[in-house]
Coordinates of C-alpha atoms in Angstrom, one line a residue:
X28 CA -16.5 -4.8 101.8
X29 CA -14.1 -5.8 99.3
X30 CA -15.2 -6.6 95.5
X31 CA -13.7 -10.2 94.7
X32 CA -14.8 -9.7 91.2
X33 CA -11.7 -7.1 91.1
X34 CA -8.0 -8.8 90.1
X35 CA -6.4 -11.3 92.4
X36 CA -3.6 -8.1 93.4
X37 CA -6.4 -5.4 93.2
X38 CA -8.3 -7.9 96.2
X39 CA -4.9 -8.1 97.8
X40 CA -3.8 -4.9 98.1
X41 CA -7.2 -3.7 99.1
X42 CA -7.5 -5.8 101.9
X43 CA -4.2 -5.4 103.3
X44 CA -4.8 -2.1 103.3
X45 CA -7.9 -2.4 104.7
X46 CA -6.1 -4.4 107.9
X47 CA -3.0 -2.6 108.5
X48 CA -5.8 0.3 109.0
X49 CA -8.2 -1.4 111.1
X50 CA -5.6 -3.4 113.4
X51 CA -3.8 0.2 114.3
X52 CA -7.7 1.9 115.1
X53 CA -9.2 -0.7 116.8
X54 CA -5.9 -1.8 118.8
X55 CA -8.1 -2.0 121.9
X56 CA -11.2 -3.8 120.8
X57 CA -11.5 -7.2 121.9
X58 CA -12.1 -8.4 118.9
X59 CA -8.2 -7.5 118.2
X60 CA -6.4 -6.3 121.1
X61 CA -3.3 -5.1 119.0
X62 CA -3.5 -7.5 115.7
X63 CA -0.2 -7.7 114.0
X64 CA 1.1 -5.0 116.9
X65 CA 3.4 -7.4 118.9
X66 CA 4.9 -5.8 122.4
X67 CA 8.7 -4.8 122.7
X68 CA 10.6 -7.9 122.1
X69 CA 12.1 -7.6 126.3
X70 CA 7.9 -8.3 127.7
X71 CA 6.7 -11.4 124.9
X72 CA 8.4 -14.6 123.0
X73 CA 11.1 -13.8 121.2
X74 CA 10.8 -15.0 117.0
X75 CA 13.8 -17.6 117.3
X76 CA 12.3 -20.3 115.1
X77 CA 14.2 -20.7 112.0
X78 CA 12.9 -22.0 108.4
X79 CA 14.3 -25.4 108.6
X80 CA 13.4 -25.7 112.4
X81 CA 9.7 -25.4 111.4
X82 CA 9.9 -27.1 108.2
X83 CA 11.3 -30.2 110.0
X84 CA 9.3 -30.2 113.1
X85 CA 6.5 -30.0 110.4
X86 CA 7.6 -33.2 109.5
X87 CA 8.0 -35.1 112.5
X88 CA 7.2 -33.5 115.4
X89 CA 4.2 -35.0 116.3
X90 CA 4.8 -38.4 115.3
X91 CA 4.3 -40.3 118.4
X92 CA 3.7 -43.7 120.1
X93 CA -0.2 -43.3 118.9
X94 CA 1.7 -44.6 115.2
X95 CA 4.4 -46.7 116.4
X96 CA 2.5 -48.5 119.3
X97 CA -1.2 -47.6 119.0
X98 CA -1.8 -49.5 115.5
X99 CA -1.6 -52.2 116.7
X100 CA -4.6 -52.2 118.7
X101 CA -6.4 -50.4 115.8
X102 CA -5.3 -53.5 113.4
X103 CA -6.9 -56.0 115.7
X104 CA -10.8 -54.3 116.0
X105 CA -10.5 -53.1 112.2
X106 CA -8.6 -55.2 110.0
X107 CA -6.0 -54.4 107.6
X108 CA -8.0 -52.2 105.4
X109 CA -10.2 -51.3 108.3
X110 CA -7.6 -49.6 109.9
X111 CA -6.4 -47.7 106.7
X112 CA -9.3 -46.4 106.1
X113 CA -10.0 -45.0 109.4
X114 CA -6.2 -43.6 109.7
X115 CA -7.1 -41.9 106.0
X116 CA -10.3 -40.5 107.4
X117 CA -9.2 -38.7 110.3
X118 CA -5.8 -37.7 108.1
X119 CA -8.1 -35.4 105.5
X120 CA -9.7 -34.1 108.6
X121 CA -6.7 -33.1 110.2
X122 CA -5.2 -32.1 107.1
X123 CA -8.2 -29.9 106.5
X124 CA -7.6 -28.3 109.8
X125 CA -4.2 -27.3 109.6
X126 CA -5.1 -25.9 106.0
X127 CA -7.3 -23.8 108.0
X128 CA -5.2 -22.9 110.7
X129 CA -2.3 -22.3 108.2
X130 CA -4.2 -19.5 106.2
X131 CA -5.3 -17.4 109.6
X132 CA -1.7 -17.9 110.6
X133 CA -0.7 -16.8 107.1
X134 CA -3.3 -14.0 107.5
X135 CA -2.4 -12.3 110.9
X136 CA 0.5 -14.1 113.0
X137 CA 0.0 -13.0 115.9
X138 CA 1.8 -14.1 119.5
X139 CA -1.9 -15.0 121.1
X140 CA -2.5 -18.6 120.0
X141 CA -5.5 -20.2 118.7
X142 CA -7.5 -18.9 121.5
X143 CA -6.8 -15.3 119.8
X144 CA -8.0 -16.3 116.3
X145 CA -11.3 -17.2 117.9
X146 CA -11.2 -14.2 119.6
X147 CA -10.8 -12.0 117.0
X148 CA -13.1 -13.6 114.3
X149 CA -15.8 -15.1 116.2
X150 CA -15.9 -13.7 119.9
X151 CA -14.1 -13.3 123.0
X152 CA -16.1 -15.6 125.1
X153 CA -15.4 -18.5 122.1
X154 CA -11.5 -17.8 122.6
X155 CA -12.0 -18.1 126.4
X156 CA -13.8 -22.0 126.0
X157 CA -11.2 -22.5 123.1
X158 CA -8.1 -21.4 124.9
X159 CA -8.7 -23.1 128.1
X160 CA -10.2 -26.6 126.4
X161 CA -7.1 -26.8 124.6
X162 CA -4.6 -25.7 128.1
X163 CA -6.4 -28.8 129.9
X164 CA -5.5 -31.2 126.7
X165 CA -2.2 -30.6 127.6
X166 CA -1.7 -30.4 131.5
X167 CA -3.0 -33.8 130.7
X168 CA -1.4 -35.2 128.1
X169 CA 2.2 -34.1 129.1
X170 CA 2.5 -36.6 132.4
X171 CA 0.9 -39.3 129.9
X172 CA 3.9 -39.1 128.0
X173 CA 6.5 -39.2 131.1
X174 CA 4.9 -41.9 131.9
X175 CA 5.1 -43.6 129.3
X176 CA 8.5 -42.8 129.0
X177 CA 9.5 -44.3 132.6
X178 CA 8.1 -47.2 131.5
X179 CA 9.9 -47.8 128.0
X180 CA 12.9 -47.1 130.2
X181 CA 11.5 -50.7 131.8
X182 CA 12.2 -52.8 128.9
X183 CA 16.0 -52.7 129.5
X184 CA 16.1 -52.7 133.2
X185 CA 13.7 -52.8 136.6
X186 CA 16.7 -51.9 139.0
X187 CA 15.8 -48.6 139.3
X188 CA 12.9 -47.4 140.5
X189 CA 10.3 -45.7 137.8
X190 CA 9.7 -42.7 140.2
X191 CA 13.6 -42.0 139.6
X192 CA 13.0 -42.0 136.0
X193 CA 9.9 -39.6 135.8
X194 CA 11.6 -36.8 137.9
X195 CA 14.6 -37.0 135.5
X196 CA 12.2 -36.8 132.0
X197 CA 10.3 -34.0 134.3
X198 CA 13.5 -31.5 134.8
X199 CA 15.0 -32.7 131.1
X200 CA 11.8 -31.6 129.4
X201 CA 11.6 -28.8 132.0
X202 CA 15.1 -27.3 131.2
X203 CA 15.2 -27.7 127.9
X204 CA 12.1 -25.1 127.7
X205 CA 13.9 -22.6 130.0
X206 CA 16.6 -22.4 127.9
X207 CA 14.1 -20.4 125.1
X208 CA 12.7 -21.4 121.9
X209 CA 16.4 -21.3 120.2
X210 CA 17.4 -24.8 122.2
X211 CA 13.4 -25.7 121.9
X212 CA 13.6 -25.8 118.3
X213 CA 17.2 -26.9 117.8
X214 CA 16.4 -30.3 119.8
X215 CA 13.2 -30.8 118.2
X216 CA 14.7 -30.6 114.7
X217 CA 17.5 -32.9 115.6
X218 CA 14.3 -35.3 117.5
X219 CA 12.3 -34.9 114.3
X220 CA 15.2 -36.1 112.2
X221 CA 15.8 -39.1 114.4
X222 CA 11.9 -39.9 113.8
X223 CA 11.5 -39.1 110.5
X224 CA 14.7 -41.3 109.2
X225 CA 13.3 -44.1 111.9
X226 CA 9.5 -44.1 110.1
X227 CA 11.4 -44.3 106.8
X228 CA 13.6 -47.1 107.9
X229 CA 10.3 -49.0 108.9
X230 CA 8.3 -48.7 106.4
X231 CA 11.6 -49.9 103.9
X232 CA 11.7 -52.8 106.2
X233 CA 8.2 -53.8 106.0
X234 CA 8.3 -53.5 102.2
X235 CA 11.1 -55.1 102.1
X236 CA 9.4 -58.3 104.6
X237 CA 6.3 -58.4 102.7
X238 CA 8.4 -58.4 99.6
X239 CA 10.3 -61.7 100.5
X240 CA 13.0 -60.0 101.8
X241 CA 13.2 -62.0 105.0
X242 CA 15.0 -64.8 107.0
X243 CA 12.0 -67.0 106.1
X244 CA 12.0 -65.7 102.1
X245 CA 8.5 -66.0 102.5
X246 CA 6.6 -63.3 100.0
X247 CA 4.3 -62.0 102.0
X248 CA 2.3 -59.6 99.2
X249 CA -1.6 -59.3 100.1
X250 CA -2.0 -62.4 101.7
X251 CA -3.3 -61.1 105.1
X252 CA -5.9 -59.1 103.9
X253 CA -8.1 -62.0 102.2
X254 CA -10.5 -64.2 105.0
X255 CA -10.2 -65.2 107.9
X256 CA -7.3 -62.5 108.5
X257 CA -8.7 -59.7 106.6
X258 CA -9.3 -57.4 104.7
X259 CA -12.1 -55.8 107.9
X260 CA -11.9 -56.7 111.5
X261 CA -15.3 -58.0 113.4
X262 CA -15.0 -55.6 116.9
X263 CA -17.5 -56.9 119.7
X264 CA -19.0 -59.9 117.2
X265 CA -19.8 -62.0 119.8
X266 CA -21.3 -59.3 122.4
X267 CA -23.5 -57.4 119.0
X268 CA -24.4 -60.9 117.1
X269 CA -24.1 -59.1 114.0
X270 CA -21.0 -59.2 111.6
X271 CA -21.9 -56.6 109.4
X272 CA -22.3 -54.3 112.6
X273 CA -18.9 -55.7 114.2
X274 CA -17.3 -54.4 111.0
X275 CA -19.1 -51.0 111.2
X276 CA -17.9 -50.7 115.1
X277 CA -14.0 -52.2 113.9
X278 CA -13.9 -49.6 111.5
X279 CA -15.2 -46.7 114.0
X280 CA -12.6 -47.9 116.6
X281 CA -9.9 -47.4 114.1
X282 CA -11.3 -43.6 114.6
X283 CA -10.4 -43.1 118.3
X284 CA -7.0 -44.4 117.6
X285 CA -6.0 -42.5 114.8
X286 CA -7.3 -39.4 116.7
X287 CA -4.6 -40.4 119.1
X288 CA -2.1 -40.7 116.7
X289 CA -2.8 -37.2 115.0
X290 CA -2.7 -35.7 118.8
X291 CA 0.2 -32.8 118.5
X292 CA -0.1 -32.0 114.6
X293 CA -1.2 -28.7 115.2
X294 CA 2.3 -28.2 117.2
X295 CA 3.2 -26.1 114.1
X296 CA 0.4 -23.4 115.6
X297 CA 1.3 -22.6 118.3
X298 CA 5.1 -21.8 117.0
X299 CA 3.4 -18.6 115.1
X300 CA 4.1 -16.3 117.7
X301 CA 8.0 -17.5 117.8
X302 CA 8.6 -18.1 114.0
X303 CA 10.8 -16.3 111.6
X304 CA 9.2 -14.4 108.7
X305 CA 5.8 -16.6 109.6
X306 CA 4.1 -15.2 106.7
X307 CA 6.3 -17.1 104.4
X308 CA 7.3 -19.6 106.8
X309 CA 4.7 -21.4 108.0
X310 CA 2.6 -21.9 104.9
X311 CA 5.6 -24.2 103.1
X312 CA 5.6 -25.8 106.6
X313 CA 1.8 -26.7 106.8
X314 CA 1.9 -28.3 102.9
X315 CA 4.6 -30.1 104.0
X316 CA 2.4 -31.4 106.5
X317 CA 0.3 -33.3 104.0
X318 CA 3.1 -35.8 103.0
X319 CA 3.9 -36.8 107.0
X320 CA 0.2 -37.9 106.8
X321 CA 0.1 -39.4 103.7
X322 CA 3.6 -41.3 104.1
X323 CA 4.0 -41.9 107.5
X324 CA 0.3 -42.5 109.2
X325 CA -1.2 -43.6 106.0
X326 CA 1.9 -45.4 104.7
X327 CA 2.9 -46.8 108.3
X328 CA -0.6 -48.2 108.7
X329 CA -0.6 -49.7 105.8
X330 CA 2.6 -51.7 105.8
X331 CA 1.5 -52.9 109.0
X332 CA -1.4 -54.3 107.4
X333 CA 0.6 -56.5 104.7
X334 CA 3.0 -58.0 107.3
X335 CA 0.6 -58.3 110.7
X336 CA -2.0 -60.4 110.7
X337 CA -5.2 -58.6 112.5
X338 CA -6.0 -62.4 113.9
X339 CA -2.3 -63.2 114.7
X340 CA -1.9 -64.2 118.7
X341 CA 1.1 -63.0 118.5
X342 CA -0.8 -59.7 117.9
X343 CA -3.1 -59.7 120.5
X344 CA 0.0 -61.1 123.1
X345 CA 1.5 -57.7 121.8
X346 CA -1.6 -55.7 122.8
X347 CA -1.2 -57.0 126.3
X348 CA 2.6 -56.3 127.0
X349 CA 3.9 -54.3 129.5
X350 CA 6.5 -52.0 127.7
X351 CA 8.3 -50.9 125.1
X352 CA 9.0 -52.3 121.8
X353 CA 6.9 -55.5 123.0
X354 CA 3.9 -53.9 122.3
X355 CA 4.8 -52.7 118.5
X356 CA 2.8 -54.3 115.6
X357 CA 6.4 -53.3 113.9
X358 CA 8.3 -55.8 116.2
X359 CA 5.4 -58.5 116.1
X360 CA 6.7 -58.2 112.0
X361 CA 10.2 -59.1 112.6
X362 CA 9.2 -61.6 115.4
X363 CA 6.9 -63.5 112.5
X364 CA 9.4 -63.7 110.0
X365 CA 12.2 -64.7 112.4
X366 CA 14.7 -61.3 112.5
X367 CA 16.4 -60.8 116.2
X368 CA 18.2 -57.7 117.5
X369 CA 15.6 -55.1 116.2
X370 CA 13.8 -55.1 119.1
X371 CA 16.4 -52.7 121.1
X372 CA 16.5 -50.5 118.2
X373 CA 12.4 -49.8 118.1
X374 CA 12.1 -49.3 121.5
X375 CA 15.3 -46.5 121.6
X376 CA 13.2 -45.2 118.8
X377 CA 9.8 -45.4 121.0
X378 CA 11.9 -44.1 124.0
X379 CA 12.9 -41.0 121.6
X380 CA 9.5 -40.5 120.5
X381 CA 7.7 -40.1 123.8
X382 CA 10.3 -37.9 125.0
X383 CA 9.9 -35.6 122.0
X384 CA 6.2 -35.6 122.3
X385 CA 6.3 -34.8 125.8
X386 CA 9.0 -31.9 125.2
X387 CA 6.5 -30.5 122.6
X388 CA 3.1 -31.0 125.0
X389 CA 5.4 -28.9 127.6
X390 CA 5.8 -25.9 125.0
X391 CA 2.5 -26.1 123.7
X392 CA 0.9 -25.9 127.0
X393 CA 3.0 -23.0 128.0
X394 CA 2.5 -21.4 125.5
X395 CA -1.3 -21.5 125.6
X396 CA -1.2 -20.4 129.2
X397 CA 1.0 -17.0 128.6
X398 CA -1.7 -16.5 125.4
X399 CA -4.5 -17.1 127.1
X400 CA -3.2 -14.2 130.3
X401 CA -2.1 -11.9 126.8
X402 CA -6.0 -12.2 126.3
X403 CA -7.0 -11.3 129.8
X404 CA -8.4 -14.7 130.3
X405 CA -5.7 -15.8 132.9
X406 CA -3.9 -14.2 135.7
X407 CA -1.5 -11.5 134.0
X408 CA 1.2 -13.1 136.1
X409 CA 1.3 -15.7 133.3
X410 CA 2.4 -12.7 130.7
X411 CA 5.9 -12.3 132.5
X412 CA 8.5 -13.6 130.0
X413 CA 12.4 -13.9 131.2
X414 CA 15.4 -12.1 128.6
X415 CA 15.2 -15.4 126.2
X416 CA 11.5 -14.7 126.0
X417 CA 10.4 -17.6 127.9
X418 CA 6.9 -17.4 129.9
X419 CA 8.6 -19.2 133.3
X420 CA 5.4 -18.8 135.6
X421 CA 3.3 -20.5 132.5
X422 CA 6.5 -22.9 132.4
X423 CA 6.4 -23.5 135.8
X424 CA 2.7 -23.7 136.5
X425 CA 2.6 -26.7 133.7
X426 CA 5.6 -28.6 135.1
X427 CA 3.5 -28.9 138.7
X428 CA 0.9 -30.8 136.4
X429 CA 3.6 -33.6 135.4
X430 CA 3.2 -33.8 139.1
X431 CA 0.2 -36.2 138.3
X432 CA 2.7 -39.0 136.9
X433 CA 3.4 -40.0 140.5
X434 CA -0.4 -41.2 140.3
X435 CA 0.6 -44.3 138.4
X436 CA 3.5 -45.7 140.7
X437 CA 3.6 -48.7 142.1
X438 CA 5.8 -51.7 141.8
X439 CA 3.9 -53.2 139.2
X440 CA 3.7 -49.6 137.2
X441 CA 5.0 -50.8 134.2
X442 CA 1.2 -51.7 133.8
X443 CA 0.4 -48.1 133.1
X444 CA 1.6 -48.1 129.8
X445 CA -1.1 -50.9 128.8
X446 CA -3.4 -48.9 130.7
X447 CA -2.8 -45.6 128.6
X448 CA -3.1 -47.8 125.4
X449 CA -5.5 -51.0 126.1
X450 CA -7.6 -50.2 128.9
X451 CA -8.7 -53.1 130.7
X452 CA -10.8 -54.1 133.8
X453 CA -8.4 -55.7 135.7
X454 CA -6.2 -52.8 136.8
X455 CA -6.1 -51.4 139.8
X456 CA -8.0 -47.9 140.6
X457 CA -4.1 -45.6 140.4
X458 CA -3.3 -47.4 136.5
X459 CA -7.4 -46.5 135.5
X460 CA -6.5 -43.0 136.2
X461 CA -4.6 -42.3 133.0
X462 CA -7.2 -44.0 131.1
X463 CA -9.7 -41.3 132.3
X464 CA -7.0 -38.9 131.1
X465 CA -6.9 -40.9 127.5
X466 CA -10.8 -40.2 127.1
X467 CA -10.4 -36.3 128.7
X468 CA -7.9 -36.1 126.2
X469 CA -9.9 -37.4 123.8
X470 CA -12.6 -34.9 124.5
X471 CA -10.2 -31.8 123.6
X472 CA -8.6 -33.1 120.9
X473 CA -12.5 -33.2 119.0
X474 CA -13.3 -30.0 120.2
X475 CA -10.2 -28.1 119.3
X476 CA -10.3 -29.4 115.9
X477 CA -14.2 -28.2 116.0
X478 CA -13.7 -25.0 117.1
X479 CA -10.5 -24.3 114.8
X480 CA -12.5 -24.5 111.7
X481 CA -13.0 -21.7 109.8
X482 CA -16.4 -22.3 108.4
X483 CA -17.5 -21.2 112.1
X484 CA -16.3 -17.4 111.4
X485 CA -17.8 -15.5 108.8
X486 CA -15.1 -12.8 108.6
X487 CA -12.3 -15.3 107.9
X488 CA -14.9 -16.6 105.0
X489 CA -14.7 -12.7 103.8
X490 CA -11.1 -12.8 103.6
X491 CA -10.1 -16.5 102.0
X492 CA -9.5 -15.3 98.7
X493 CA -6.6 -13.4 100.2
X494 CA -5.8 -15.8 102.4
X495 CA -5.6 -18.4 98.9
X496 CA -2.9 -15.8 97.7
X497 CA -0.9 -15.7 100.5
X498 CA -0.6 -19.8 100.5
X499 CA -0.1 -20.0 97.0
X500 CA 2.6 -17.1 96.4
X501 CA 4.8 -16.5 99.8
X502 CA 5.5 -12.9 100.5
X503 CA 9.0 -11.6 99.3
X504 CA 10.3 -8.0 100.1
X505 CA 10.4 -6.8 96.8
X506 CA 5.9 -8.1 96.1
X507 CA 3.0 -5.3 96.5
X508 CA 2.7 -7.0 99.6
X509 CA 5.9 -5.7 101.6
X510 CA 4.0 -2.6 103.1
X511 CA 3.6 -5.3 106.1
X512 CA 7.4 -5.8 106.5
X513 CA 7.7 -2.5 106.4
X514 CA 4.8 -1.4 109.2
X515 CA 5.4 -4.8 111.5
X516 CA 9.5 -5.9 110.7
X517 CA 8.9 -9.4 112.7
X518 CA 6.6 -10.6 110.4

């Protein structure tokens, strides 16, 4: 055991050397299973993510049409400050997470996902139910994003089929993750830029509307969040006959959206195994992940809230559209205040996001699969990568899932999209299936974040003073700390 009443270096250097011993002894215990040893570079993924790939995917990669689209169904059942509240909430959770993730990725950044963390610090059998739970997340969640893809595509034109669409979003994403994790994270950064200077350009405009700054030169300020508009929704009123528990259940909606929204934030995870210098590397990129929730989820929702009304029709017509940009509390905004054009413009952006979010759900799930066989806990056929270090039979294998796409077409399938978003009673039995898929989804996403904490291991308690000192001072070459570089040169 190591005395944490010694100096903060004394604690350091003791328990590095404390792991670079243990990890080389007990290479073959299944608690560890090589540790920080990774395999020769030709037989696993290749470490082709560069700073700024990660720092920018960090940023933006998991923004999705859970923000852009979703809040607007949140807005109605909570209210304006109903809805920020509830998007706050779930944002410390989350945040809290990837703090936790970030220091055992700081700690040992290995190639074997999150399933190997639980492996290693709590038990094998705990990696086994964490790795697969978070696999079926994605096989799932990856066709819910084609699909909602094809059916943005539908807001410009219905002349070509939507089944056309899907297969060509199937073999874009498809390629673009044979190519190896160099194109992977060249596209995502350029994607994440798109989105990020997108969010920014929304949220300027909604200040800028609620401001005054509009065709109307109406000044919008805090008007929607006094009665009967705001500032808490009343969910079910008429159904529970109680408004102080319609409030309670608004507010608790607000929860299952948000989660939604947050889906993918733990993206910068999985890239562990392919980063450069991770050590350093992916502790700047999880802090940075505390401003995307603070400006753009928490931010985004909240500019929504001064410019929407939660009891506007317009609102609720919004919840109910088919496609695309139509269904944006963002373009219900401009459609208030009387600005045209912008509608084209948020549903390229929308179009853009679900394409990203699907490209990422791809990796992710591949990913998983080839860590999960690393473990022993999948066919070892699933370990084969090809020269760009690419894991093609865990590739291919989550490709055949998009497969399930097909399930929603049908000449009215632009309906799927309302499905995936607003479930409601009146669909038919192929549109409910992605709905089931939503709440599956759901499902993971809570017990992922559940069994990432670190609370649940007492050996990563043991070790979170050093794990505090690798956040808080990145490794350099020239620290006490650079016996690693020297033992394991990819890290």
């Amino acid at each position: 055991m190591v005395d944490y009443e010694k100096s903060p270096s004394v604690v350091s250097s003791s328990i590095e050397k404390d792991v670079r011993v243990k990890d080389v002894q007990e290479e073959d215990s299944p608690y560890n299973r090589g540790g920080l040893l990774d395999p020769v570079k030709e037989e696993t993924l290749h470490r082709g993510l560069s700073a700024r790939q990660i720092s920018m995917i960090a940023l933006g990669g998991a923004v999705g049409t859970g923000l852009i689209i979703g809040s607007g169904t949140a807005l109605v059942r909570g209210g304006p400050l109903g809805v920020l509240l509830g998007y706050t909430f779930v944002g410390m959770v989350c945040y809290m997470v990837m703090v936790s993730l970030g220091e055992m990725a700081a700690y040992l950044p290995h190639k074997k996902g999150f399933a190997g963390y639980a492996t290693r610090f709590v038990d094998p059998a705990f990696g086994f139910a964490l790795g697969w739970n978070y696999l079926m997340k994605y096989l799932i969640v990856t066709p819910n994003n084609i699909n909602a893809a094809g059916v943005v595509i539908q807001y410009w034109t219905r002349h070509v089929h939507i089944a056309v669409w899907m297969v060509i979003f199937i073999a874009f994403i498809f390629f673009i993750n044979l190519l190896g994790v160099r194109v992977f994270g060249e596209l995502e950064f350029w994607f994440s830029s798109i989105k990020v200077i997108t969010l920014v350009g929304l949220l300027i405009m909604g200040i800028v509307i609620d401001l005054g700054g509009n065709p109307k030169h109406d000044r919008i300020g805090f008007r929607y969040w006094n009665p009967p508009d705001g500032p808490m929704g009343h969910y079910l009123k008429d159904q529970v006959h109680g408004e102080s528990l319609s409030i309670f259940l608004g507010f608790w909606s607000t929860l299952v959206n948000a989660l939604f929204a947050y889906i993918g934030t733990e993206l910068i995870g999985v890239t562990v195994g392919e980063a450069q210098a991770p050590r350093k590397n992916i502790p700047i990129a999880i802090r940075r992940t505390f401003f995307r929730i603070l400006v753009f989820y928490i931010g985004g929702v909240f500019v929504i809230g001064l410019v929407v009304p939660s009891t506007d029709q317009t609102l609720f017509t919004a919840n109910k559209a088919k496609a695309g940009a139509a269904a944006s509390p963002f373009v219900v905004a401009t459609t208030l205040v009387g600005i045209k054009v912008l509608n084209h413009i948020i549903n390229a952006a929308i179009l853009l996001f679900v394409l990203s979010a699907a490209n990422s759900d791809l990796y992710i799930g591949s990913r998983t699969l080839y860590a999960l066989a690393v473990e022993g806990n999948a066919p070892k056929i699933f370990t084969k990568v090809n020269r760009m270090g690419v894991p093609y039979p865990a590739l291919i294998l989550c490709t055949a899932f998009c497969g399930l796409v097909f399930l929603n077409v049908s000449s009215s399938s632009a309906k799927g999209l309302s499905s995936f978003y607003f479930p409601c009673r009146d669909f038919p039995d192929s549109f409910k299936v992605f709905t089931w898929f939503v709440n599956l989804v759901s499902t993971y996403v809570v017990l992922t974040f559940h069994f990432r904490h670190p609370l649940t291991s007492p050996q990563i308690r043991r070790h979170h003073l050093d794990m505090y000192l690798l956040f808080t001072h990145p490794i350099h070459e020239s620290s006490s700390r650079s016996g690693d570089f020297q033992r394991y040169p990819s890290l």
